[in-house]
Amino acid sequence: MAIQALALALGAAVALTMQAPKPSGHERTLQGALRDLKEGLVYSFRDPVMSPMLISAAYVGVFVIGAFQVLFPLIIRDAYGGDNHTQGLRLGALLACFWSASFVSAVVLSRLKPLRQPGRSLIASHLIGAAALFSFGFHKPFLLFAFIVVLWGFAAGIAISTSRTIVQGAAGQRYLGRVLAVYSMGFMGGAPVGSALVGFAAGEFGPRAAAFAPAIGLALASLALAIFTPLWRYTPAQAVCTRASIDRKRASPSD
């Protein structure tokens, strides 16, 4: 913890030395910030691509982040036992496996050509995550558990990269910062809800049975996103055409 605190303090010190351009939005007041947030929400939910992306951010926060934070330590404690030192090593190994795999997949994806249909990759990665969560409900050797976490990490890296790509590609330049703020708000806002729900389920039914709830929820939400929104058929070229159409409408004189 001391090393992490030192690293965080160094990062904050470096950030203070960075020179950033002044924001171009409304005045720097609370009312101005709320106005910008409102405009970002209205713009996002009127867009046929941005609105499902915000929904996906919310359900990932609920079903993935909440389960991730709660289930790992509980499953390690109840299913694999050991003293505090052993449990800590296992938890650290799982987290290292997940985030290392996410980093590797994100780097590999950045070196490849842009995906023609990133929405399909996003939804497929969510379904892989749902399958990984579902497997948590069954006992398995720890090495197999770690291997599944690695596969989940690869899928998570793809999901993180493609979600940012879709949001940045679909949002207009004027609203990009506000849209990203709304997206992050939905993502982080769902996490405490998911943690509370998974924690309650784990207390009532045990951590393994509790894994089924976010797994089924994530799978159903992903399938709904594929069936009822244009995200499955989305291509970056569509975003360019949509932004051009919106710009022409704004530029045309009103009747």
Coordinates of N, CA and C in Angstrom, one line a residue:
M1 N 0.8 -1.2 0.0 CA 0.0 0.0 0.0 C 0.9 1.3 0.0
A2 N 2.0 1.2 0.7 CA 2.9 2.4 0.8 C 3.5 2.6 -0.6
I3 N 3.8 1.6 -1.3 CA 4.4 1.8 -2.7 C 3.3 2.3 -3.6
Q4 N 2.1 1.8 -3.5 CA 1.0 2.3 -4.3 C 0.7 3.8 -4.0
A5 N 0.8 4.2 -2.8 CA 0.5 5.6 -2.4 C 1.6 6.4 -2.9
L6 N 2.9 6.0 -2.9 CA 4.0 6.7 -3.4 C 3.8 6.9 -5.0
A7 N 3.5 5.8 -5.6 CA 3.3 5.9 -7.1 C 2.2 6.9 -7.5
L8 N 1.1 6.9 -6.7 CA 0.0 7.8 -6.9 C 0.4 9.2 -6.7
A9 N 1.2 9.4 -5.6 CA 1.6 10.8 -5.3 C 2.5 11.3 -6.5
L10 N 3.4 10.5 -7.0 CA 4.3 10.9 -8.1 C 3.5 11.2 -9.3
G11 N 2.5 10.4 -9.6 CA 1.6 10.7 -10.7 C 0.9 12.0 -10.6
A12 N 0.4 12.3 -9.4 CA -0.3 13.6 -9.2 C 0.7 14.7 -9.3
A13 N 1.9 14.6 -8.9 CA 2.9 15.6 -9.0 C 3.2 15.9 -10.5
V14 N 3.3 14.8 -11.3 CA 3.6 15.0 -12.7 C 2.4 15.7 -13.4
A15 N 1.2 15.3 -13.0 CA 0.0 15.8 -13.6 C -0.1 17.3 -13.4
L16 N 0.4 17.8 -12.2 CA 0.3 19.2 -11.9 C 1.2 20.0 -12.8
T17 N 2.2 19.4 -13.3 CA 3.1 20.2 -14.2 C 2.7 20.2 -15.7
M18 N 1.6 19.5 -16.0 CA 1.1 19.5 -17.4 C 0.3 20.7 -17.7
Q19 N 0.5 21.2 -18.9 CA -0.3 22.4 -19.3 C -1.4 22.0 -20.3
A20 N -2.6 22.2 -19.9 CA -3.8 21.8 -20.7 C -4.5 23.0 -21.2
P21 N -5.0 23.0 -22.4 CA -5.8 24.1 -22.9 C -7.1 24.4 -22.1
K22 N -7.5 25.6 -22.0 CA -8.7 25.9 -21.3 C -9.9 25.3 -21.9
P23 N -10.9 24.8 -21.1 CA -12.1 24.2 -21.7 C -12.9 25.2 -22.5
S24 N -13.5 24.7 -23.6 CA -14.2 25.6 -24.5 C -15.7 25.6 -24.3
G25 N -16.2 25.0 -23.2 CA -17.6 24.8 -22.9 C -18.1 26.1 -22.2
H26 N -19.1 25.9 -21.4 CA -19.7 27.0 -20.7 C -18.7 27.5 -19.6
E27 N -19.2 28.5 -18.9 CA -18.4 29.1 -17.8 C -18.0 28.0 -16.8
R28 N -16.9 28.2 -16.1 CA -16.4 27.1 -15.2 C -17.1 27.3 -13.9
T29 N -18.4 27.0 -13.8 CA -19.2 27.0 -12.6 C -19.9 25.7 -12.5
L30 N -20.6 25.5 -11.4 CA -21.4 24.2 -11.2 C -22.5 24.2 -12.2
Q31 N -23.2 25.4 -12.4 CA -24.3 25.4 -13.3 C -23.8 25.1 -14.8
G32 N -22.6 25.6 -15.1 CA -22.1 25.4 -16.4 C -21.8 23.9 -16.6
A33 N -21.2 23.3 -15.6 CA -20.9 21.8 -15.7 C -22.2 21.0 -15.8
L34 N -23.2 21.4 -15.0 CA -24.5 20.6 -15.1 C -25.1 20.8 -16.5
R35 N -25.0 22.0 -17.1 CA -25.5 22.3 -18.4 C -24.8 21.5 -19.4
D36 N -23.5 21.4 -19.3 CA -22.7 20.6 -20.2 C -23.1 19.1 -20.1
L37 N -23.3 18.6 -18.9 CA -23.7 17.2 -18.7 C -25.1 17.0 -19.3
K38 N -26.0 17.9 -19.1 CA -27.3 17.7 -19.7 C -27.3 17.7 -21.2
E39 N -26.5 18.6 -21.8 CA -26.4 18.5 -23.3 C -25.7 17.2 -23.7
G40 N -24.7 16.7 -23.0 CA -24.1 15.5 -23.4 C -25.1 14.3 -23.3
L41 N -26.0 14.3 -22.3 CA -27.0 13.3 -22.1 C -28.0 13.3 -23.3
V42 N -28.5 14.5 -23.5 CA -29.5 14.7 -24.6 C -28.9 14.3 -25.9
Y43 N -27.7 14.7 -26.2 CA -27.1 14.4 -27.5 C -26.9 12.8 -27.6
S44 N -26.4 12.2 -26.5 CA -26.1 10.8 -26.5 C -27.4 10.0 -26.8
F45 N -28.4 10.3 -26.0 CA -29.6 9.4 -26.1 C -30.4 9.7 -27.4
R46 N -30.1 10.7 -28.1 CA -30.8 10.9 -29.4 C -30.0 10.2 -30.5
D47 N -28.8 9.8 -30.3 CA -28.0 9.2 -31.3 C -28.2 7.7 -31.3
P48 N -28.5 7.0 -32.4 CA -28.8 5.6 -32.4 C -27.7 4.7 -32.0
V49 N -26.4 5.2 -32.1 CA -25.3 4.4 -31.7 C -24.8 4.7 -30.3
M50 N -24.9 6.0 -30.0 CA -24.4 6.4 -28.6 C -25.3 5.9 -27.5
S51 N -26.6 5.9 -27.7 CA -27.5 5.5 -26.7 C -27.2 4.0 -26.3
P52 N -27.1 3.0 -27.2 CA -26.8 1.7 -26.7 C -25.4 1.6 -26.1
M53 N -24.5 2.4 -26.5 CA -23.2 2.4 -25.9 C -23.2 2.8 -24.4
L54 N -24.1 3.8 -24.1 CA -24.2 4.3 -22.7 C -24.9 3.2 -21.9
I55 N -25.9 2.5 -22.5 CA -26.5 1.4 -21.9 C -25.5 0.3 -21.6
S56 N -24.7 0.0 -22.5 CA -23.7 -1.1 -22.3 C -22.7 -0.7 -21.2
A57 N -22.3 0.6 -21.1 CA -21.5 1.0 -20.1 C -22.1 0.8 -18.7
A58 N -23.4 1.1 -18.6 CA -24.1 0.9 -17.3 C -24.2 -0.6 -17.0
Y59 N -24.5 -1.5 -17.9 CA -24.7 -2.9 -17.5 C -23.4 -3.6 -17.3
V60 N -22.3 -3.1 -18.0 CA -21.0 -3.6 -17.7 C -20.6 -3.2 -16.2
G61 N -20.9 -2.0 -15.8 CA -20.6 -1.6 -14.5 C -21.3 -2.4 -13.5
V62 N -22.6 -2.8 -13.8 CA -23.4 -3.6 -12.8 C -23.0 -5.0 -12.8
F63 N -22.9 -5.6 -14.0 CA -22.7 -7.1 -14.0 C -21.2 -7.5 -14.0
V64 N -20.3 -6.7 -14.5 CA -18.9 -7.1 -14.6 C -18.1 -6.5 -13.4
I65 N -18.1 -5.2 -13.3 CA -17.2 -4.6 -12.3 C -17.7 -5.1 -10.9
G66 N -19.0 -5.1 -10.6 CA -19.5 -5.5 -9.3 C -19.1 -6.9 -9.0
A67 N -19.3 -7.8 -10.0 CA -18.9 -9.2 -9.8 C -17.4 -9.4 -9.6
F68 N -16.7 -8.6 -10.4 CA -15.2 -8.7 -10.4 C -14.7 -8.3 -9.0
Q69 N -15.2 -7.3 -8.4 CA -14.7 -6.8 -7.1 C -15.1 -7.7 -6.0
V70 N -16.3 -8.3 -6.1 CA -16.8 -9.1 -4.9 C -16.5 -10.6 -5.0
L71 N -16.6 -11.2 -6.2 CA -16.5 -12.6 -6.3 C -15.1 -13.2 -6.1
F72 N -14.1 -12.5 -6.7 CA -12.8 -13.0 -6.7 C -12.3 -13.3 -5.2
P73 N -12.3 -12.4 -4.3 CA -11.9 -12.7 -3.0 C -12.7 -13.7 -2.2
L74 N -14.1 -13.7 -2.5 CA -14.9 -14.6 -1.8 C -14.7 -16.1 -2.3
I75 N -14.6 -16.2 -3.6 CA -14.4 -17.6 -4.1 C -13.0 -18.1 -3.7
I76 N -12.0 -17.3 -3.7 CA -10.7 -17.7 -3.2 C -10.7 -18.2 -1.8
R77 N -11.4 -17.4 -0.9 CA -11.5 -17.8 0.5 C -12.3 -19.1 0.7
D78 N -13.5 -19.2 0.1 CA -14.4 -20.3 0.4 C -14.0 -21.6 -0.4
A79 N -13.5 -21.4 -1.6 CA -13.3 -22.6 -2.5 C -11.9 -23.1 -2.4
Y80 N -10.9 -22.3 -2.1 CA -9.5 -22.7 -2.2 C -8.8 -22.6 -0.8
G81 N -9.4 -21.9 0.1 CA -8.9 -21.9 1.5 C -7.5 -21.3 1.6
G82 N -6.7 -21.9 2.6 CA -5.4 -21.4 2.8 C -5.4 -20.2 3.8
D83 N -4.2 -19.9 4.3 CA -4.0 -18.8 5.2 C -4.1 -17.5 4.5
N84 N -4.0 -16.4 5.2 CA -4.2 -15.1 4.6 C -3.1 -14.8 3.6
H85 N -1.9 -15.3 3.8 CA -0.8 -15.1 2.9 C -1.1 -15.8 1.5
T86 N -1.5 -17.1 1.6 CA -1.8 -17.8 0.4 C -3.0 -17.2 -0.3
Q87 N -4.0 -16.8 0.4 CA -5.2 -16.2 -0.3 C -4.8 -14.9 -1.0
G88 N -3.9 -14.1 -0.3 CA -3.5 -12.9 -0.9 C -2.7 -13.1 -2.2
L89 N -1.8 -14.2 -2.2 CA -1.1 -14.5 -3.4 C -2.0 -15.0 -4.5
R90 N -3.0 -15.7 -4.2 CA -3.9 -16.2 -5.2 C -4.7 -15.1 -5.8
L91 N -5.2 -14.2 -4.9 CA -6.0 -13.0 -5.4 C -5.1 -12.1 -6.3
G92 N -3.8 -11.9 -5.9 CA -2.9 -11.1 -6.7 C -2.6 -11.8 -8.0
A93 N -2.5 -13.1 -8.0 CA -2.2 -13.8 -9.3 C -3.4 -13.7 -10.2
L94 N -4.6 -13.8 -9.7 CA -5.8 -13.7 -10.6 C -5.9 -12.3 -11.2
L95 N -5.7 -11.3 -10.3 CA -5.8 -9.9 -10.8 C -4.7 -9.6 -11.9
A96 N -3.5 -10.1 -11.6 CA -2.4 -10.0 -12.6 C -2.7 -10.7 -13.9
C97 N -3.3 -11.9 -13.8 CA -3.7 -12.6 -15.0 C -4.7 -11.8 -15.8
F98 N -5.7 -11.3 -15.2 CA -6.8 -10.6 -15.9 C -6.2 -9.3 -16.5
W99 N -5.5 -8.4 -15.8 CA -5.1 -7.2 -16.3 C -4.0 -7.3 -17.3
S100 N -3.1 -8.3 -17.1 CA -2.0 -8.6 -18.1 C -2.6 -9.0 -19.4
A101 N -3.6 -9.9 -19.4 CA -4.3 -10.3 -20.6 C -5.0 -9.2 -21.3
S102 N -5.6 -8.3 -20.5 CA -6.3 -7.2 -21.1 C -5.3 -6.2 -21.8
F103 N -4.2 -6.0 -21.1 CA -3.2 -5.2 -21.7 C -2.7 -5.8 -23.0
V104 N -2.4 -7.1 -23.0 CA -1.8 -7.7 -24.2 C -2.8 -7.6 -25.4
S105 N -4.1 -7.9 -25.1 CA -5.1 -7.9 -26.2 C -5.3 -6.5 -26.7
A106 N -5.3 -5.5 -25.8 CA -5.4 -4.1 -26.3 C -4.2 -3.7 -27.1
V107 N -3.0 -4.1 -26.8 CA -1.8 -3.7 -27.6 C -1.9 -4.4 -28.9
V108 N -2.3 -5.7 -28.9 CA -2.4 -6.4 -30.2 C -3.4 -5.8 -31.1
L109 N -4.5 -5.4 -30.5 CA -5.6 -4.8 -31.3 C -5.2 -3.4 -31.9
S110 N -4.4 -2.7 -31.1 CA -3.9 -1.4 -31.6 C -2.9 -1.6 -32.8
R111 N -2.3 -2.7 -32.9 CA -1.4 -2.9 -34.0 C -2.0 -3.5 -35.3
L112 N -3.3 -3.9 -35.2 CA -4.0 -4.5 -36.3 C -4.8 -3.4 -37.0
K113 N -5.3 -3.7 -38.2 CA -6.1 -2.8 -38.9 C -7.4 -2.5 -38.1
P114 N -8.0 -1.3 -38.3 CA -9.3 -1.1 -37.6 C -10.3 -2.1 -37.9
L115 N -11.1 -2.5 -36.9 CA -12.1 -3.5 -37.1 C -13.2 -3.0 -38.0
R116 N -13.7 -3.8 -38.9 CA -14.8 -3.3 -39.8 C -16.1 -3.2 -39.1
Q117 N -16.3 -4.1 -38.1 CA -17.6 -4.0 -37.4 C -17.2 -4.2 -35.9
P118 N -16.8 -3.1 -35.3 CA -16.4 -3.2 -33.8 C -17.5 -3.5 -32.9
G119 N -18.8 -3.2 -33.3 CA -19.9 -3.5 -32.4 C -20.0 -5.0 -32.2
R120 N -19.7 -5.8 -33.2 CA -19.8 -7.3 -33.1 C -18.7 -7.8 -32.1
S121 N -17.5 -7.2 -32.2 CA -16.4 -7.6 -31.3 C -16.8 -7.2 -29.9
L122 N -17.4 -6.1 -29.7 CA -17.8 -5.6 -28.4 C -18.8 -6.6 -27.7
I123 N -19.9 -6.9 -28.5 CA -20.9 -7.8 -28.0 C -20.4 -9.2 -27.8
A124 N -19.5 -9.7 -28.7 CA -18.9 -11.0 -28.5 C -18.1 -11.1 -27.3
S125 N -17.3 -10.0 -27.0 CA -16.4 -10.0 -25.8 C -17.3 -10.0 -24.5
H126 N -18.4 -9.4 -24.6 CA -19.3 -9.4 -23.4 C -19.9 -10.8 -23.2
L127 N -20.2 -11.5 -24.3 CA -20.7 -12.8 -24.1 C -19.6 -13.8 -23.6
I128 N -18.4 -13.6 -24.0 CA -17.3 -14.4 -23.4 C -17.2 -14.1 -21.9
G129 N -17.3 -12.8 -21.5 CA -17.3 -12.5 -20.1 C -18.4 -13.1 -19.3
A130 N -19.6 -13.2 -20.0 CA -20.7 -13.9 -19.3 C -20.4 -15.3 -19.1
A131 N -19.8 -16.0 -20.1 CA -19.5 -17.4 -20.0 C -18.5 -17.6 -18.9
A132 N -17.5 -16.7 -18.8 CA -16.5 -16.8 -17.7 C -17.1 -16.7 -16.4
L133 N -18.0 -15.7 -16.2 CA -18.7 -15.6 -14.9 C -19.6 -16.8 -14.6
F134 N -20.2 -17.4 -15.6 CA -21.0 -18.6 -15.4 C -20.2 -19.7 -14.9
S135 N -19.0 -19.8 -15.4 CA -18.1 -20.9 -15.0 C -17.6 -20.8 -13.6
F136 N -17.7 -19.6 -13.0 CA -17.3 -19.4 -11.6 C -18.2 -20.1 -10.7
G137 N -19.4 -20.5 -11.1 CA -20.4 -21.2 -10.3 C -20.0 -22.7 -10.1
F138 N -19.0 -23.2 -10.7 CA -18.6 -24.6 -10.6 C -17.2 -24.7 -10.1
H139 N -16.9 -25.7 -9.2 CA -15.6 -25.9 -8.7 C -14.6 -26.4 -9.7
K140 N -13.4 -25.9 -9.7 CA -12.4 -26.3 -10.6 C -11.0 -26.1 -10.0
P141 N -10.0 -26.7 -10.5 CA -8.6 -26.5 -10.0 C -8.3 -25.0 -10.1
F142 N -7.4 -24.5 -9.3 CA -7.1 -23.1 -9.3 C -6.4 -22.7 -10.6
L143 N -5.6 -23.6 -11.2 CA -4.9 -23.3 -12.4 C -5.9 -23.1 -13.6
L144 N -7.0 -23.9 -13.6 CA -8.0 -23.8 -14.6 C -8.8 -22.5 -14.4
F145 N -9.0 -22.2 -13.1 CA -9.7 -20.9 -12.7 C -8.9 -19.7 -13.3
A146 N -7.5 -19.8 -13.1 CA -6.7 -18.7 -13.6 C -6.7 -18.6 -15.1
F147 N -6.7 -19.8 -15.8 CA -6.8 -19.8 -17.2 C -8.0 -19.2 -17.8
I148 N -9.2 -19.5 -17.1 CA -10.4 -18.8 -17.5 C -10.4 -17.3 -17.3
V149 N -9.7 -16.9 -16.2 CA -9.6 -15.5 -16.0 C -8.7 -14.8 -17.1
V150 N -7.7 -15.5 -17.5 CA -6.9 -15.0 -18.6 C -7.7 -14.8 -19.9
L151 N -8.5 -15.8 -20.2 CA -9.4 -15.7 -21.4 C -10.4 -14.5 -21.2
W152 N -10.9 -14.4 -20.0 CA -11.8 -13.3 -19.8 C -11.0 -11.9 -19.9
G153 N -9.8 -11.9 -19.5 CA -9.0 -10.7 -19.6 C -8.8 -10.3 -21.1
F154 N -8.5 -11.3 -21.9 CA -8.3 -11.0 -23.3 C -9.6 -10.4 -23.9
A155 N -10.7 -11.0 -23.6 CA -12.0 -10.4 -24.0 C -12.3 -9.0 -23.5
A156 N -11.9 -8.8 -22.2 CA -12.1 -7.5 -21.6 C -11.3 -6.4 -22.3
G157 N -10.0 -6.8 -22.7 CA -9.2 -5.8 -23.4 C -9.8 -5.4 -24.7
I158 N -10.4 -6.4 -25.4 CA -11.1 -6.1 -26.7 C -12.3 -5.2 -26.4
A159 N -13.1 -5.5 -25.4 CA -14.2 -4.7 -25.1 C -13.9 -3.3 -24.7
I160 N -12.8 -3.1 -23.9 CA -12.4 -1.7 -23.5 C -12.0 -0.9 -24.7
S161 N -11.2 -1.5 -25.6 CA -10.7 -0.8 -26.8 C -11.8 -0.5 -27.8
T162 N -12.6 -1.5 -28.1 CA -13.7 -1.2 -29.1 C -14.7 -0.3 -28.6
S163 N -15.0 -0.3 -27.3 CA -16.0 0.6 -26.7 C -15.6 2.1 -26.9
R164 N -14.3 2.3 -26.5 CA -13.8 3.7 -26.7 C -13.7 4.1 -28.2
T165 N -13.4 3.1 -29.0 CA -13.3 3.4 -30.5 C -14.7 3.8 -31.0
I166 N -15.7 3.0 -30.6 CA -17.1 3.3 -31.1 C -17.5 4.7 -30.6
V167 N -17.3 5.0 -29.3 CA -17.8 6.2 -28.7 C -17.1 7.4 -29.4
Q168 N -15.8 7.3 -29.5 CA -15.1 8.4 -30.1 C -15.4 8.6 -31.6
G169 N -15.7 7.5 -32.3 CA -16.0 7.6 -33.7 C -17.4 8.1 -34.0
A170 N -18.3 7.8 -33.1 CA -19.7 8.1 -33.3 C -20.0 9.5 -32.8
A171 N -19.3 10.0 -31.8 CA -19.6 11.3 -31.2 C -19.0 12.5 -32.1
G172 N -19.8 13.5 -32.2 CA -19.3 14.7 -32.9 C -18.2 15.4 -32.1
Q173 N -17.3 16.1 -32.8 CA -16.2 16.7 -32.1 C -16.6 17.7 -31.0
R174 N -17.7 18.4 -31.3 CA -18.2 19.4 -30.3 C -18.6 18.7 -29.0
Y175 N -19.2 17.5 -29.1 CA -19.7 16.9 -27.9 C -18.8 15.7 -27.4
L176 N -17.6 15.6 -27.9 CA -16.8 14.4 -27.6 C -16.5 14.3 -26.1
G177 N -16.0 15.4 -25.5 CA -15.7 15.4 -24.1 C -16.9 15.1 -23.2
R178 N -18.0 15.7 -23.6 CA -19.2 15.5 -22.7 C -19.7 14.1 -22.9
V179 N -19.7 13.5 -24.1 CA -20.1 12.1 -24.3 C -19.2 11.2 -23.5
L180 N -17.9 11.4 -23.6 CA -17.0 10.5 -22.8 C -17.2 10.6 -21.3
A181 N -17.5 11.8 -20.9 CA -17.8 12.0 -19.4 C -19.1 11.2 -19.0
V182 N -20.1 11.3 -19.9 CA -21.4 10.6 -19.6 C -21.1 9.1 -19.7
Y183 N -20.3 8.6 -20.6 CA -20.0 7.2 -20.7 C -19.3 6.7 -19.5
S184 N -18.3 7.5 -19.0 CA -17.6 7.1 -17.8 C -18.5 7.1 -16.6
M185 N -19.4 8.1 -16.5 CA -20.4 8.2 -15.4 C -21.2 6.9 -15.4
G186 N -21.7 6.5 -16.5 CA -22.6 5.3 -16.5 C -21.8 4.0 -16.1
F187 N -20.5 4.0 -16.6 CA -19.7 2.8 -16.3 C -19.4 2.7 -14.8
M188 N -18.9 3.9 -14.2 CA -18.6 3.9 -12.8 C -19.8 3.9 -11.9
G189 N -20.9 4.5 -12.4 CA -22.1 4.5 -11.6 C -22.7 3.1 -11.4
G190 N -22.6 2.2 -12.4 CA -23.1 0.9 -12.2 C -22.3 0.0 -11.3
A191 N -21.1 0.3 -11.1 CA -20.2 -0.6 -10.3 C -20.7 -0.7 -8.8
P192 N -21.0 0.3 -8.1 CA -21.5 0.1 -6.7 C -22.8 -0.6 -6.6
V193 N -23.7 -0.4 -7.6 CA -24.9 -1.1 -7.7 C -24.7 -2.6 -7.8
G194 N -23.8 -3.0 -8.8 CA -23.5 -4.4 -9.0 C -22.8 -5.0 -7.8
S195 N -21.9 -4.2 -7.1 CA -21.2 -4.8 -6.0 C -22.2 -5.1 -4.8
A196 N -23.2 -4.2 -4.6 CA -24.2 -4.4 -3.6 C -25.0 -5.6 -3.9
L197 N -25.5 -5.7 -5.1 CA -26.3 -6.8 -5.5 C -25.6 -8.2 -5.4
V198 N -24.4 -8.2 -5.9 CA -23.6 -9.5 -5.9 C -23.3 -9.8 -4.5
G199 N -22.9 -8.8 -3.7 CA -22.6 -9.1 -2.3 C -23.8 -9.6 -1.5
F200 N -25.0 -9.1 -1.8 CA -26.2 -9.6 -1.1 C -26.5 -11.0 -1.6
A201 N -26.3 -11.3 -2.9 CA -26.6 -12.7 -3.4 C -25.5 -13.6 -2.8
A202 N -24.3 -13.2 -2.7 CA -23.3 -14.1 -2.1 C -23.5 -14.4 -0.6
G203 N -24.0 -13.4 0.1 CA -24.4 -13.6 1.5 C -25.6 -14.6 1.7
E204 N -26.5 -14.5 0.7 CA -27.7 -15.4 0.8 C -27.5 -16.8 0.3
F205 N -26.8 -16.9 -0.9 CA -26.7 -18.2 -1.6 C -25.3 -18.7 -1.7
G206 N -24.3 -17.9 -1.3 CA -22.9 -18.3 -1.5 C -22.3 -17.7 -2.7
P207 N -20.9 -17.5 -2.7 CA -20.3 -16.8 -3.9 C -20.5 -17.5 -5.2
R208 N -20.4 -18.9 -5.2 CA -20.5 -19.6 -6.5 C -21.9 -19.4 -7.1
A209 N -22.9 -19.6 -6.3 CA -24.3 -19.4 -6.8 C -24.5 -18.0 -7.2
A210 N -23.9 -17.0 -6.5 CA -24.1 -15.6 -6.8 C -23.5 -15.3 -8.2
A211 N -22.6 -16.1 -8.7 CA -21.9 -15.8 -10.0 C -22.9 -16.0 -11.1
F212 N -24.0 -16.8 -10.9 CA -24.9 -17.0 -12.0 C -25.7 -15.8 -12.4
A213 N -26.0 -15.0 -11.4 CA -26.9 -13.8 -11.6 C -26.2 -12.8 -12.6
P214 N -25.0 -12.3 -12.3 CA -24.4 -11.4 -13.3 C -24.1 -12.1 -14.6
A215 N -23.8 -13.4 -14.6 CA -23.5 -14.0 -15.9 C -24.8 -14.0 -16.8
I216 N -25.9 -14.4 -16.2 CA -27.1 -14.4 -17.0 C -27.5 -13.0 -17.4
G217 N -27.4 -12.0 -16.4 CA -27.7 -10.7 -16.7 C -26.9 -10.1 -17.8
L218 N -25.6 -10.4 -17.8 CA -24.7 -9.9 -18.8 C -25.0 -10.5 -20.2
A219 N -25.3 -11.8 -20.2 CA -25.6 -12.4 -21.5 C -26.9 -11.9 -22.1
L220 N -27.9 -11.7 -21.3 CA -29.2 -11.2 -21.8 C -29.1 -9.8 -22.2
A221 N -28.3 -9.0 -21.5 CA -28.2 -7.6 -21.9 C -27.4 -7.5 -23.2
S222 N -26.4 -8.3 -23.4 CA -25.6 -8.3 -24.6 C -26.4 -8.8 -25.8
L223 N -27.2 -9.8 -25.6 CA -28.1 -10.3 -26.7 C -29.2 -9.2 -27.1
A224 N -29.7 -8.5 -26.1 CA -30.6 -7.5 -26.3 C -30.0 -6.3 -27.1
L225 N -28.7 -6.0 -26.8 CA -28.0 -5.0 -27.5 C -27.8 -5.4 -29.0
A226 N -27.6 -6.6 -29.2 CA -27.4 -7.1 -30.6 C -28.6 -7.1 -31.4
I227 N -29.8 -7.4 -30.7 CA -31.0 -7.6 -31.5 C -31.8 -6.3 -31.7
F228 N -31.8 -5.5 -30.6 CA -32.7 -4.3 -30.6 C -32.0 -3.0 -30.9
T229 N -30.7 -3.0 -31.2 CA -30.0 -1.8 -31.5 C -29.2 -2.0 -32.8
P230 N -28.7 -0.9 -33.4 CA -27.9 -1.1 -34.6 C -26.5 -1.4 -34.4
L231 N -26.1 -1.6 -33.1 CA -24.7 -1.8 -32.8 C -24.1 -3.0 -33.5
W232 N -24.9 -4.1 -33.6 CA -24.3 -5.3 -34.3 C -23.9 -5.0 -35.7
R233 N -24.6 -4.1 -36.4 CA -24.4 -3.8 -37.8 C -23.6 -2.5 -38.0
Y234 N -23.1 -1.9 -36.9 CA -22.4 -0.7 -36.9 C -21.1 -0.8 -37.6
T235 N -20.7 0.2 -38.5 CA -19.4 0.3 -39.1 C -18.9 1.7 -38.9
P236 N -17.6 2.0 -38.8 CA -17.1 3.4 -38.7 C -17.6 4.3 -39.8
A237 N -17.8 3.7 -41.0 CA -18.2 4.5 -42.2 C -19.6 5.1 -41.9
Q238 N -20.5 4.3 -41.2 CA -21.8 4.8 -40.9 C -21.7 6.0 -40.0
A239 N -20.8 6.0 -39.0 CA -20.7 7.1 -38.1 C -20.3 8.4 -38.9
V240 N -19.4 8.3 -39.8 CA -19.0 9.4 -40.6 C -20.2 10.0 -41.4
C241 N -20.9 9.1 -42.0 CA -22.1 9.6 -42.8 C -23.1 10.3 -41.9
T242 N -23.3 9.7 -40.7 CA -24.3 10.2 -39.7 C -23.9 11.6 -39.3
R243 N -22.6 11.8 -38.9 CA -22.1 13.1 -38.5 C -22.2 14.1 -39.6
A244 N -21.9 13.7 -40.8 CA -22.0 14.6 -42.0 C -23.5 15.1 -42.2
S245 N -24.4 14.2 -42.0 CA -25.8 14.5 -42.2 C -26.3 15.5 -41.1
I246 N -25.8 15.2 -39.9 CA -26.2 16.1 -38.8 C -25.6 17.5 -39.0
D247 N -24.3 17.6 -39.4 CA -23.7 18.9 -39.7 C -24.4 19.6 -40.8
R248 N -24.9 18.9 -41.8 CA -25.6 19.6 -42.9 C -26.9 20.2 -42.4
K249 N -27.6 19.4 -41.5 CA -28.9 19.9 -41.0 C -28.7 21.2 -40.1
R250 N -27.6 21.2 -39.4 CA -27.3 22.3 -38.5 C -26.9 23.5 -39.4
A251 N -26.2 23.3 -40.5 CA -25.7 24.4 -41.3 C -26.8 25.0 -42.2
S252 N -27.9 24.2 -42.5 CA -28.9 24.7 -43.3 C -29.7 25.8 -42.6
P253 N -30.2 26.8 -43.3 CA -31.0 27.9 -42.6 C -32.3 27.3 -42.2
S254 N -32.8 27.8 -41.1 CA -34.1 27.4 -40.6 C -35.2 28.1 -41.5
D255 N -36.3 27.3 -41.5 CA -37.5 27.9 -42.3 C -38.0 29.1 -41.6

